[in-house]
């Protein structure tokens, strides 16, 4: 039966082999039979440049290439951890890089997909940080640094982020409801799929008197999370590795 799959927030890294194994199993068991696979950001724990020789990157690129050779096209939207993932890795994975907001026409239905961090407008500290690190000149400068320097900066940022998060109100780190409605209205959609908040749920909404829904993907910690869209339904599925 026709279906399309969406995942996000795997945070793959060498230190978490069970998640990587879960991803390989997901590709074989689920994605292989899908019409397409959309990865909505934070596939990796932290991305410091396509020239990073981490063997995990080559392993994931090979797995995604194989999936596509078997007939499942794959698409990627950047997350807040892997926004530096570039054309070189995209080429070696075979996937297409999509812009931060993408509207799909799926089985006759219009839907918007994105990572979800831009909807967290109450988190002003994060939005300031995001604006800074999204400046092309700063990214070029960062990418020109030696790998070990980039690794240290990324570690500092991760530590800074963890510390900042521990003192933030949990409500601040969720999406802003008005930002959701505004974005969906601007994109003229009644269905939105995103990740980032690690709060898997299906939210029923009302947009200008019409029913709408926002599906939120979960992060992959001890189990996997995916959204499956078929011609007749959209469902959030949590599954064991
Ligand atoms: O990622 P997570 O889940 O911890 O929290 C996010 C927000 N944090 C981030 C920061 C990333 O974790 C850092 C990733 C590094 C990627 C590779 C490096 C690339 C560098 C490129 C340079 C051009 O996204 C967090 C949100 C949370 O989601 C929920 O939405 O709250 O936001 C923050 O924590 C931002 C803070 O408010 C301020 C940032 C502190 C960073 C400290 C910087 C120190 C750097 C020193 C370097 C010299
Ligand atoms: Mn994220």
PDB file of C-alpha atoms and ligand atoms in Angstrom:
ATOM      1  CA  UNK A   1       0.000   0.000   0.000  1.00  0.00           C
ATOM      2  CA  UNK A   2       1.217   3.534  -0.770  1.00  0.00           C
ATOM      3  CA  UNK A   3       2.749   5.402   2.115  1.00  0.00           C
ATOM      4  CA  UNK A   4       5.359   8.054   2.866  1.00  0.00           C
ATOM      5  CA  UNK A   5       7.496   8.169   6.010  1.00  0.00           C
ATOM      6  CA  UNK A   6       8.827  11.032   8.126  1.00  0.00           C
ATOM      7  CA  UNK A   7      11.456  10.883  10.879  1.00  0.00           C
ATOM      8  CA  UNK A   8      13.515  13.423  12.853  1.00  0.00           C
ATOM      9  CA  UNK A   9      15.729  13.814  15.910  1.00  0.00           C
ATOM     10  CA  UNK A  10      17.703  10.562  15.774  1.00  0.00           C
ATOM     11  CA  UNK A  11      20.814  12.367  17.027  1.00  0.00           C
ATOM     12  CA  UNK A  12      23.047   9.640  15.602  1.00  0.00           C
ATOM     13  CA  UNK A  13      26.557   9.465  17.059  1.00  0.00           C
ATOM     14  CA  UNK A  14      29.280   6.875  17.655  1.00  0.00           C
ATOM     15  CA  UNK A  15      28.447   6.807  21.382  1.00  0.00           C
ATOM     16  CA  UNK A  16      24.901   5.509  20.776  1.00  0.00           C
ATOM     17  CA  UNK A  17      25.288   2.365  18.621  1.00  0.00           C
ATOM     18  CA  UNK A  18      21.806   1.073  19.552  1.00  0.00           C
ATOM     19  CA  UNK A  19      20.166   4.069  17.838  1.00  0.00           C
ATOM     20  CA  UNK A  20      22.286   3.565  14.715  1.00  0.00           C
ATOM     21  CA  UNK A  21      21.331  -0.116  14.692  1.00  0.00           C
ATOM     22  CA  UNK A  22      17.682   0.893  15.114  1.00  0.00           C
ATOM     23  CA  UNK A  23      17.999   3.225  12.135  1.00  0.00           C
ATOM     24  CA  UNK A  24      19.475   0.493   9.915  1.00  0.00           C
ATOM     25  CA  UNK A  25      16.626  -1.831  10.934  1.00  0.00           C
ATOM     26  CA  UNK A  26      14.086   0.927  10.222  1.00  0.00           C
ATOM     27  CA  UNK A  27      15.556   1.443   6.733  1.00  0.00           C
ATOM     28  CA  UNK A  28      15.323  -2.281   5.940  1.00  0.00           C
ATOM     29  CA  UNK A  29      11.952  -2.996   7.555  1.00  0.00           C
ATOM     30  CA  UNK A  30      10.009   0.207   6.951  1.00  0.00           C
ATOM     31  CA  UNK A  31      11.625   2.695   4.596  1.00  0.00           C
ATOM     32  CA  UNK A  32      12.358   0.109   1.902  1.00  0.00           C
ATOM     33  CA  UNK A  33       8.617  -0.251   1.254  1.00  0.00           C
ATOM     34  CA  UNK A  34       7.804   3.456   1.356  1.00  0.00           C
ATOM     35  CA  UNK A  35       7.156   5.826  -1.569  1.00  0.00           C
ATOM     36  CA  UNK A  36       9.636   8.266   0.004  1.00  0.00           C
ATOM     37  CA  UNK A  37      11.499   9.008   3.232  1.00  0.00           C
ATOM     38  CA  UNK A  38      11.708  12.541   4.647  1.00  0.00           C
ATOM     39  CA  UNK A  39      14.285  13.257   7.370  1.00  0.00           C
ATOM     40  CA  UNK A  40      13.215  16.414   9.207  1.00  0.00           C
ATOM     41  CA  UNK A  41      16.490  17.388  10.857  1.00  0.00           C
ATOM     42  CA  UNK A  42      18.795  16.370  13.697  1.00  0.00           C
ATOM     43  CA  UNK A  43      19.667  13.093  12.015  1.00  0.00           C
ATOM     44  CA  UNK A  44      23.063  13.612  13.642  1.00  0.00           C
ATOM     45  CA  UNK A  45      23.957  14.694  17.179  1.00  0.00           C
ATOM     46  CA  UNK A  46      26.191  17.484  15.855  1.00  0.00           C
ATOM     47  CA  UNK A  47      27.498  18.294  12.385  1.00  0.00           C
ATOM     48  CA  UNK A  48      30.717  20.281  12.058  1.00  0.00           C
ATOM     49  CA  UNK A  49      31.363  19.926   8.326  1.00  0.00           C
ATOM     50  CA  UNK A  50      31.088  17.428   5.468  1.00  0.00           C
ATOM     51  CA  UNK A  51      34.868  16.889   5.717  1.00  0.00           C
ATOM     52  CA  UNK A  52      34.538  15.242   9.159  1.00  0.00           C
ATOM     53  CA  UNK A  53      36.076  11.755   8.683  1.00  0.00           C
ATOM     54  CA  UNK A  54      33.785  10.129  11.312  1.00  0.00           C
ATOM     55  CA  UNK A  55      33.170   6.610   9.882  1.00  0.00           C
ATOM     56  CA  UNK A  56      29.544   6.793  11.064  1.00  0.00           C
ATOM     57  CA  UNK A  57      28.896   9.417   8.378  1.00  0.00           C
ATOM     58  CA  UNK A  58      30.096   7.140   5.568  1.00  0.00           C
ATOM     59  CA  UNK A  59      28.079   4.280   7.046  1.00  0.00           C
ATOM     60  CA  UNK A  60      24.862   6.330   7.087  1.00  0.00           C
ATOM     61  CA  UNK A  61      25.508   7.740   3.605  1.00  0.00           C
ATOM     62  CA  UNK A  62      25.953   4.197   2.248  1.00  0.00           C
ATOM     63  CA  UNK A  63      22.731   3.009   3.928  1.00  0.00           C
ATOM     64  CA  UNK A  64      20.731   5.925   2.504  1.00  0.00           C
ATOM     65  CA  UNK A  65      22.220   5.406  -0.954  1.00  0.00           C
ATOM     66  CA  UNK A  66      21.243   1.760  -0.841  1.00  0.00           C
ATOM     67  CA  UNK A  67      17.683   2.668   0.170  1.00  0.00           C
ATOM     68  CA  UNK A  68      17.390   4.941  -2.842  1.00  0.00           C
ATOM     69  CA  UNK A  69      18.930   2.383  -5.184  1.00  0.00           C
ATOM     70  CA  UNK A  70      16.089   0.103  -4.099  1.00  0.00           C
ATOM     71  CA  UNK A  71      13.605   2.766  -5.159  1.00  0.00           C
ATOM     72  CA  UNK A  72      12.791   4.924  -2.110  1.00  0.00           C
ATOM     73  CA  UNK A  73      13.760   8.565  -2.708  1.00  0.00           C
ATOM     74  CA  UNK A  74      15.010  10.401   0.356  1.00  0.00           C
ATOM     75  CA  UNK A  75      14.852  14.081   1.377  1.00  0.00           C
ATOM     76  CA  UNK A  76      16.515  16.038   4.167  1.00  0.00           C
ATOM     77  CA  UNK A  77      15.664  19.258   6.040  1.00  0.00           C
ATOM     78  CA  UNK A  78      18.315  20.694   8.380  1.00  0.00           C
ATOM     79  CA  UNK A  79      17.881  20.592  12.159  1.00  0.00           C
ATOM     80  CA  UNK A  80      19.504  22.808  14.790  1.00  0.00           C
ATOM     81  CA  UNK A  81      22.275  20.220  15.312  1.00  0.00           C
ATOM     82  CA  UNK A  82      23.081  19.473  11.679  1.00  0.00           C
ATOM     83  CA  UNK A  83      22.357  22.776   9.931  1.00  0.00           C
ATOM     84  CA  UNK A  84      25.896  22.689   8.506  1.00  0.00           C
ATOM     85  CA  UNK A  85      25.269  19.454   6.630  1.00  0.00           C
ATOM     86  CA  UNK A  86      26.121  20.366   3.047  1.00  0.00           C
ATOM     87  CA  UNK A  87      26.021  19.408  -0.606  1.00  0.00           C
ATOM     88  CA  UNK A  88      28.951  17.028  -0.363  1.00  0.00           C
ATOM     89  CA  UNK A  89      27.249  14.788   2.204  1.00  0.00           C
ATOM     90  CA  UNK A  90      23.948  15.143   0.333  1.00  0.00           C
ATOM     91  CA  UNK A  91      25.649  13.865  -2.832  1.00  0.00           C
ATOM     92  CA  UNK A  92      27.234  10.927  -1.049  1.00  0.00           C
ATOM     93  CA  UNK A  93      23.871  10.034   0.577  1.00  0.00           C
ATOM     94  CA  UNK A  94      21.951  10.592  -2.632  1.00  0.00           C
ATOM     95  CA  UNK A  95      19.274  12.611  -0.844  1.00  0.00           C
ATOM     96  CA  UNK A  96      17.912  16.023  -1.822  1.00  0.00           C
ATOM     97  CA  UNK A  97      18.369  18.936   0.561  1.00  0.00           C
ATOM     98  CA  UNK A  98      15.081  20.796   1.071  1.00  0.00           C
ATOM     99  CA  UNK A  99      14.590  24.366   2.340  1.00  0.00           C
ATOM    100  CA  UNK A 100      13.633  24.928   6.003  1.00  0.00           C
ATOM    101  CA  UNK A 101       9.926  24.915   5.119  1.00  0.00           C
ATOM    102  CA  UNK A 102       8.623  22.645   2.369  1.00  0.00           C
ATOM    103  CA  UNK A 103       5.052  22.119   1.205  1.00  0.00           C
ATOM    104  CA  UNK A 104       4.251  18.669  -0.179  1.00  0.00           C
ATOM    105  CA  UNK A 105       1.284  17.532  -2.226  1.00  0.00           C
ATOM    106  CA  UNK A 106       0.878  14.030  -0.886  1.00  0.00           C
ATOM    107  CA  UNK A 107      -1.908  11.751  -2.120  1.00  0.00           C
ATOM    108  CA  UNK A 108      -3.971  14.809  -2.974  1.00  0.00           C
ATOM    109  CA  UNK A 109      -3.323  16.507   0.367  1.00  0.00           C
ATOM    110  CA  UNK A 110      -1.242  19.620   0.999  1.00  0.00           C
ATOM    111  CA  UNK A 111       1.122  19.426   3.974  1.00  0.00           C
ATOM    112  CA  UNK A 112       3.955  21.444   5.429  1.00  0.00           C
ATOM    113  CA  UNK A 113       7.137  19.854   6.779  1.00  0.00           C
ATOM    114  CA  UNK A 114       9.910  21.519   8.784  1.00  0.00           C
ATOM    115  CA  UNK A 115      12.319  20.824  11.652  1.00  0.00           C
ATOM    116  CA  UNK A 116      10.242  22.849  14.124  1.00  0.00           C
ATOM    117  CA  UNK A 117      12.847  25.039  15.852  1.00  0.00           C
ATOM    118  CA  UNK A 118      11.654  28.188  14.063  1.00  0.00           C
ATOM    119  CA  UNK A 119       8.219  27.732  15.698  1.00  0.00           C
ATOM    120  CA  UNK A 120       9.736  28.029  19.193  1.00  0.00           C
ATOM    121  CA  UNK A 121       9.528  31.823  19.163  1.00  0.00           C
ATOM    122  CA  UNK A 122       9.180  32.145  22.970  1.00  0.00           C
ATOM    123  CA  UNK A 123      12.745  30.821  23.298  1.00  0.00           C
ATOM    124  CA  UNK A 124      14.371  34.152  22.537  1.00  0.00           C
ATOM    125  CA  UNK A 125      17.835  32.986  23.613  1.00  0.00           C
ATOM    126  CA  UNK A 126      17.696  30.180  21.092  1.00  0.00           C
ATOM    127  CA  UNK A 127      16.307  32.386  18.279  1.00  0.00           C
ATOM    128  CA  UNK A 128      19.179  34.853  18.832  1.00  0.00           C
ATOM    129  CA  UNK A 129      21.674  31.984  18.774  1.00  0.00           C
ATOM    130  CA  UNK A 130      20.041  30.634  15.594  1.00  0.00           C
ATOM    131  CA  UNK A 131      20.223  33.970  13.781  1.00  0.00           C
ATOM    132  CA  UNK A 132      23.932  34.192  14.606  1.00  0.00           C
ATOM    133  CA  UNK A 133      24.957  30.713  13.513  1.00  0.00           C
ATOM    134  CA  UNK A 134      22.859  30.936  10.341  1.00  0.00           C
ATOM    135  CA  UNK A 135      24.912  33.852   9.020  1.00  0.00           C
ATOM    136  CA  UNK A 136      26.719  32.589   5.895  1.00  0.00           C
ATOM    137  CA  UNK A 137      29.963  34.459   6.667  1.00  0.00           C
ATOM    138  CA  UNK A 138      30.182  32.952  10.156  1.00  0.00           C
ATOM    139  CA  UNK A 139      29.503  29.473   8.768  1.00  0.00           C
ATOM    140  CA  UNK A 140      32.237  29.926   6.139  1.00  0.00           C
ATOM    141  CA  UNK A 141      34.645  31.067   8.831  1.00  0.00           C
ATOM    142  CA  UNK A 142      33.737  28.121  11.091  1.00  0.00           C
ATOM    143  CA  UNK A 143      34.102  25.603   8.250  1.00  0.00           C
ATOM    144  CA  UNK A 144      37.563  26.976   7.419  1.00  0.00           C
ATOM    145  CA  UNK A 145      38.835  26.178  10.945  1.00  0.00           C
ATOM    146  CA  UNK A 146      40.824  23.005  11.613  1.00  0.00           C
ATOM    147  CA  UNK A 147      38.606  20.051  12.488  1.00  0.00           C
ATOM    148  CA  UNK A 148      39.808  19.781  16.097  1.00  0.00           C
ATOM    149  CA  UNK A 149      38.973  23.452  16.711  1.00  0.00           C
ATOM    150  CA  UNK A 150      35.483  22.937  15.258  1.00  0.00           C
ATOM    151  CA  UNK A 151      35.053  19.879  17.477  1.00  0.00           C
ATOM    152  CA  UNK A 152      35.931  21.901  20.559  1.00  0.00           C
ATOM    153  CA  UNK A 153      33.596  24.756  19.639  1.00  0.00           C
ATOM    154  CA  UNK A 154      30.758  22.291  19.002  1.00  0.00           C
ATOM    155  CA  UNK A 155      31.409  20.657  22.397  1.00  0.00           C
ATOM    156  CA  UNK A 156      31.323  24.068  24.071  1.00  0.00           C
ATOM    157  CA  UNK A 157      28.063  24.888  22.314  1.00  0.00           C
ATOM    158  CA  UNK A 158      26.486  21.576  23.304  1.00  0.00           C
ATOM    159  CA  UNK A 159      27.528  22.133  26.926  1.00  0.00           C
ATOM    160  CA  UNK A 160      26.225  25.721  26.798  1.00  0.00           C
ATOM    161  CA  UNK A 161      22.953  24.508  25.323  1.00  0.00           C
ATOM    162  CA  UNK A 162      22.486  21.820  27.993  1.00  0.00           C
ATOM    163  CA  UNK A 163      23.163  24.346  30.713  1.00  0.00           C
ATOM    164  CA  UNK A 164      20.812  26.937  29.191  1.00  0.00           C
ATOM    165  CA  UNK A 165      18.064  24.310  28.779  1.00  0.00           C
ATOM    166  CA  UNK A 166      18.251  23.181  32.406  1.00  0.00           C
ATOM    167  CA  UNK A 167      17.284  26.654  33.577  1.00  0.00           C
ATOM    168  CA  UNK A 168      14.622  27.324  30.904  1.00  0.00           C
ATOM    169  CA  UNK A 169      10.927  26.877  31.607  1.00  0.00           C
ATOM    170  CA  UNK A 170       9.749  23.787  29.679  1.00  0.00           C
ATOM    171  CA  UNK A 171       6.869  25.789  28.165  1.00  0.00           C
ATOM    172  CA  UNK A 172       9.322  28.195  26.540  1.00  0.00           C
ATOM    173  CA  UNK A 173      10.960  25.314  24.686  1.00  0.00           C
ATOM    174  CA  UNK A 174       7.698  24.212  23.032  1.00  0.00           C
ATOM    175  CA  UNK A 175       6.253  25.749  19.862  1.00  0.00           C
ATOM    176  CA  UNK A 176       4.369  29.028  20.119  1.00  0.00           C
ATOM    177  CA  UNK A 177       0.701  28.345  19.177  1.00  0.00           C
ATOM    178  CA  UNK A 178       0.358  31.664  17.332  1.00  0.00           C
ATOM    179  CA  UNK A 179       3.532  30.963  15.325  1.00  0.00           C
ATOM    180  CA  UNK A 180       2.042  27.597  14.301  1.00  0.00           C
ATOM    181  CA  UNK A 181      -1.218  29.145  13.066  1.00  0.00           C
ATOM    182  CA  UNK A 182       0.641  31.973  11.331  1.00  0.00           C
ATOM    183  CA  UNK A 183       3.014  29.606   9.522  1.00  0.00           C
ATOM    184  CA  UNK A 184       0.255  27.196   8.466  1.00  0.00           C
ATOM    185  CA  UNK A 185      -1.920  30.086   7.250  1.00  0.00           C
ATOM    186  CA  UNK A 186       0.969  31.596   5.279  1.00  0.00           C
ATOM    187  CA  UNK A 187       1.701  28.229   3.657  1.00  0.00           C
ATOM    188  CA  UNK A 188      -2.005  27.496   3.151  1.00  0.00           C
ATOM    189  CA  UNK A 189      -1.908  24.068   4.766  1.00  0.00           C
ATOM    190  CA  UNK A 190      -4.109  22.210   7.217  1.00  0.00           C
ATOM    191  CA  UNK A 191      -1.493  19.646   8.100  1.00  0.00           C
ATOM    192  CA  UNK A 192       1.960  20.272   9.584  1.00  0.00           C
ATOM    193  CA  UNK A 193       4.624  17.689  10.443  1.00  0.00           C
ATOM    194  CA  UNK A 194       7.681  18.630  12.477  1.00  0.00           C
ATOM    195  CA  UNK A 195      10.125  17.417  15.143  1.00  0.00           C
ATOM    196  CA  UNK A 196      12.608  19.221  17.395  1.00  0.00           C
ATOM    197  CA  UNK A 197      10.550  19.540  20.601  1.00  0.00           C
ATOM    198  CA  UNK A 198      10.777  15.805  21.416  1.00  0.00           C
ATOM    199  CA  UNK A 199       7.098  15.883  22.383  1.00  0.00           C
ATOM    200  CA  UNK A 200       5.510  13.295  20.080  1.00  0.00           C
ATOM    201  CA  UNK A 201       1.803  14.030  19.670  1.00  0.00           C
ATOM    202  CA  UNK A 202      -1.016  14.653  17.229  1.00  0.00           C
ATOM    203  CA  UNK A 203      -2.597  18.040  17.931  1.00  0.00           C
ATOM    204  CA  UNK A 204      -6.028  18.866  16.510  1.00  0.00           C
ATOM    205  CA  UNK A 205      -6.302  22.522  15.546  1.00  0.00           C
ATOM    206  CA  UNK A 206      -8.824  24.979  14.252  1.00  0.00           C
ATOM    207  CA  UNK A 207      -7.539  27.330  11.569  1.00  0.00           C
ATOM    208  CA  UNK A 208     -10.029  30.007  10.596  1.00  0.00           C
ATOM    209  CA  UNK A 209     -12.908  27.650  11.379  1.00  0.00           C
ATOM    210  CA  UNK A 210     -11.425  24.699   9.528  1.00  0.00           C
ATOM    211  CA  UNK A 211     -10.065  21.523  11.145  1.00  0.00           C
ATOM    212  CA  UNK A 212      -6.299  21.124  10.946  1.00  0.00           C
ATOM    213  CA  UNK A 213      -3.620  19.006  12.567  1.00  0.00           C
ATOM    214  CA  UNK A 214      -0.035  19.276  13.753  1.00  0.00           C
ATOM    215  CA  UNK A 215       1.897  16.028  14.038  1.00  0.00           C
ATOM    216  CA  UNK A 216       5.042  16.086  16.156  1.00  0.00           C
ATOM    217  CA  UNK A 217       7.731  13.425  15.773  1.00  0.00           C
ATOM    218  CA  UNK A 218       9.482  12.001  18.806  1.00  0.00           C
ATOM    219  CA  UNK A 219      13.236  11.761  19.342  1.00  0.00           C
ATOM    220  CA  UNK A 220      14.968   8.391  19.054  1.00  0.00           C
ATOM    221  CA  UNK A 221      16.313   7.552  22.516  1.00  0.00           C
ATOM    222  CA  UNK A 222      15.270   4.025  23.450  1.00  0.00           C
ATOM    223  CA  UNK A 223      12.712   3.565  20.676  1.00  0.00           C
ATOM    224  CA  UNK A 224      12.025   4.875  17.212  1.00  0.00           C
ATOM    225  CA  UNK A 225       9.403   7.400  16.142  1.00  0.00           C
ATOM    226  CA  UNK A 226       7.937   7.929  12.687  1.00  0.00           C
ATOM    227  CA  UNK A 227       4.937   9.430  10.969  1.00  0.00           C
ATOM    228  CA  UNK A 228       3.300   7.445   8.225  1.00  0.00           C
ATOM    229  CA  UNK A 229       1.112   9.192   5.677  1.00  0.00           C
ATOM    230  CA  UNK A 230      -1.129   7.036   3.491  1.00  0.00           C
ATOM    231  CA  UNK A 231      -3.805   8.128   1.010  1.00  0.00           C
ATOM    232  CA  UNK A 232      -6.367   7.830   3.824  1.00  0.00           C
ATOM    233  CA  UNK A 233      -4.559   8.636   7.095  1.00  0.00           C
ATOM    234  CA  UNK A 234      -1.681  10.259   8.949  1.00  0.00           C
ATOM    235  CA  UNK A 235      -0.370   8.362  11.972  1.00  0.00           C
ATOM    236  CA  UNK A 236       2.350   8.779  14.564  1.00  0.00           C
ATOM    237  CA  UNK A 237       4.034   5.466  15.332  1.00  0.00           C
ATOM    238  CA  UNK A 238       6.446   4.643  18.165  1.00  0.00           C
ATOM    239  CA  UNK A 239       8.331   1.367  17.635  1.00  0.00           C
ATOM    240  CA  UNK A 240      11.096  -0.617  19.362  1.00  0.00           C
ATOM    241  CA  UNK A 241      14.592  -0.727  17.829  1.00  0.00           C
TER     242      UNK A 241
HETATM  243  O1  LIG B   1      20.239  21.121  20.919  1.00  0.00           O
HETATM  244  P1  LIG B   1      19.519  21.072  22.214  1.00  0.00           P
HETATM  245  O2  LIG B   1      18.471  20.026  22.231  1.00  0.00           O
HETATM  246  O3  LIG B   1      20.464  20.967  23.394  1.00  0.00           O
HETATM  247  O4  LIG B   1      18.791  22.467  22.420  1.00  0.00           O
HETATM  248  C1  LIG B   1      18.271  23.203  21.345  1.00  0.00           C
HETATM  249  C2  LIG B   1      18.877  24.593  21.358  1.00  0.00           C
HETATM  250  N1  LIG B   1      20.325  24.521  21.314  1.00  0.00           N
HETATM  251  C3  LIG B   1      20.997  24.527  20.163  1.00  0.00           C
HETATM  252  C4  LIG B   1      22.514  24.504  20.238  1.00  0.00           C
HETATM  253  C5  LIG B   1      23.025  23.168  19.718  1.00  0.00           C
HETATM  254  O5  LIG B   1      22.764  22.136  20.642  1.00  0.00           O
HETATM  255  C6  LIG B   1      24.504  23.262  19.415  1.00  0.00           C
HETATM  256  C7  LIG B   1      24.815  22.358  18.266  1.00  0.00           C
HETATM  257  C8  LIG B   1      26.197  22.451  17.750  1.00  0.00           C
HETATM  258  C9  LIG B   1      26.207  22.105  16.276  1.00  0.00           C
HETATM  259  C10 LIG B   1      27.511  22.091  15.586  1.00  0.00           C
HETATM  260  C11 LIG B   1      28.303  23.365  15.674  1.00  0.00           C
HETATM  261  C12 LIG B   1      28.125  24.300  14.551  1.00  0.00           C
HETATM  262  C13 LIG B   1      28.726  25.655  14.809  1.00  0.00           C
HETATM  263  C14 LIG B   1      28.464  26.609  13.700  1.00  0.00           C
HETATM  264  C15 LIG B   1      28.952  27.997  13.945  1.00  0.00           C
HETATM  265  C16 LIG B   1      28.728  28.888  12.769  1.00  0.00           C
HETATM  266  O6  LIG B   1      20.458  24.515  19.079  1.00  0.00           O
HETATM  267  C17 LIG B   1      18.456  25.300  22.601  1.00  0.00           C
HETATM  268  C18 LIG B   1      16.941  25.326  22.680  1.00  0.00           C
HETATM  269  C19 LIG B   1      16.420  23.898  22.650  1.00  0.00           C
HETATM  270  O7  LIG B   1      16.871  23.265  21.455  1.00  0.00           O
HETATM  271  C20 LIG B   1      14.903  23.803  22.673  1.00  0.00           C
HETATM  272  O8  LIG B   1      14.348  24.427  21.540  1.00  0.00           O
HETATM  273  O9  LIG B   1      16.535  25.953  23.871  1.00  0.00           O
HETATM  274  O10 LIG B   1      18.917  26.635  22.495  1.00  0.00           O
HETATM  275  C21 LIG B   1      19.910  27.078  23.315  1.00  0.00           C
HETATM  276  O11 LIG B   1      20.267  26.390  24.260  1.00  0.00           O
HETATM  277  C22 LIG B   1      20.489  28.391  22.981  1.00  0.00           C
HETATM  278  C23 LIG B   1      20.890  29.102  24.259  1.00  0.00           C
HETATM  279  O12 LIG B   1      19.777  29.772  24.748  1.00  0.00           O
HETATM  280  C24 LIG B   1      22.118  29.889  24.028  1.00  0.00           C
HETATM  281  C25 LIG B   1      23.225  29.088  23.347  1.00  0.00           C
HETATM  282  C26 LIG B   1      24.374  28.738  24.208  1.00  0.00           C
HETATM  283  C27 LIG B   1      25.544  28.337  23.360  1.00  0.00           C
HETATM  284  C28 LIG B   1      26.814  28.622  24.036  1.00  0.00           C
HETATM  285  C29 LIG B   1      27.824  29.048  23.042  1.00  0.00           C
HETATM  286  C30 LIG B   1      29.212  28.941  23.551  1.00  0.00           C
HETATM  287  C31 LIG B   1      30.104  28.757  22.371  1.00  0.00           C
HETATM  288  C32 LIG B   1      31.495  29.081  22.602  1.00  0.00           C
HETATM  289  C33 LIG B   1      32.248  28.934  21.321  1.00  0.00           C
HETATM  290  C34 LIG B   1      33.495  29.663  21.242  1.00  0.00           C
HETATM  291 MN1  LIG B   2      16.277  19.907  17.058  1.00  0.00          MN
END
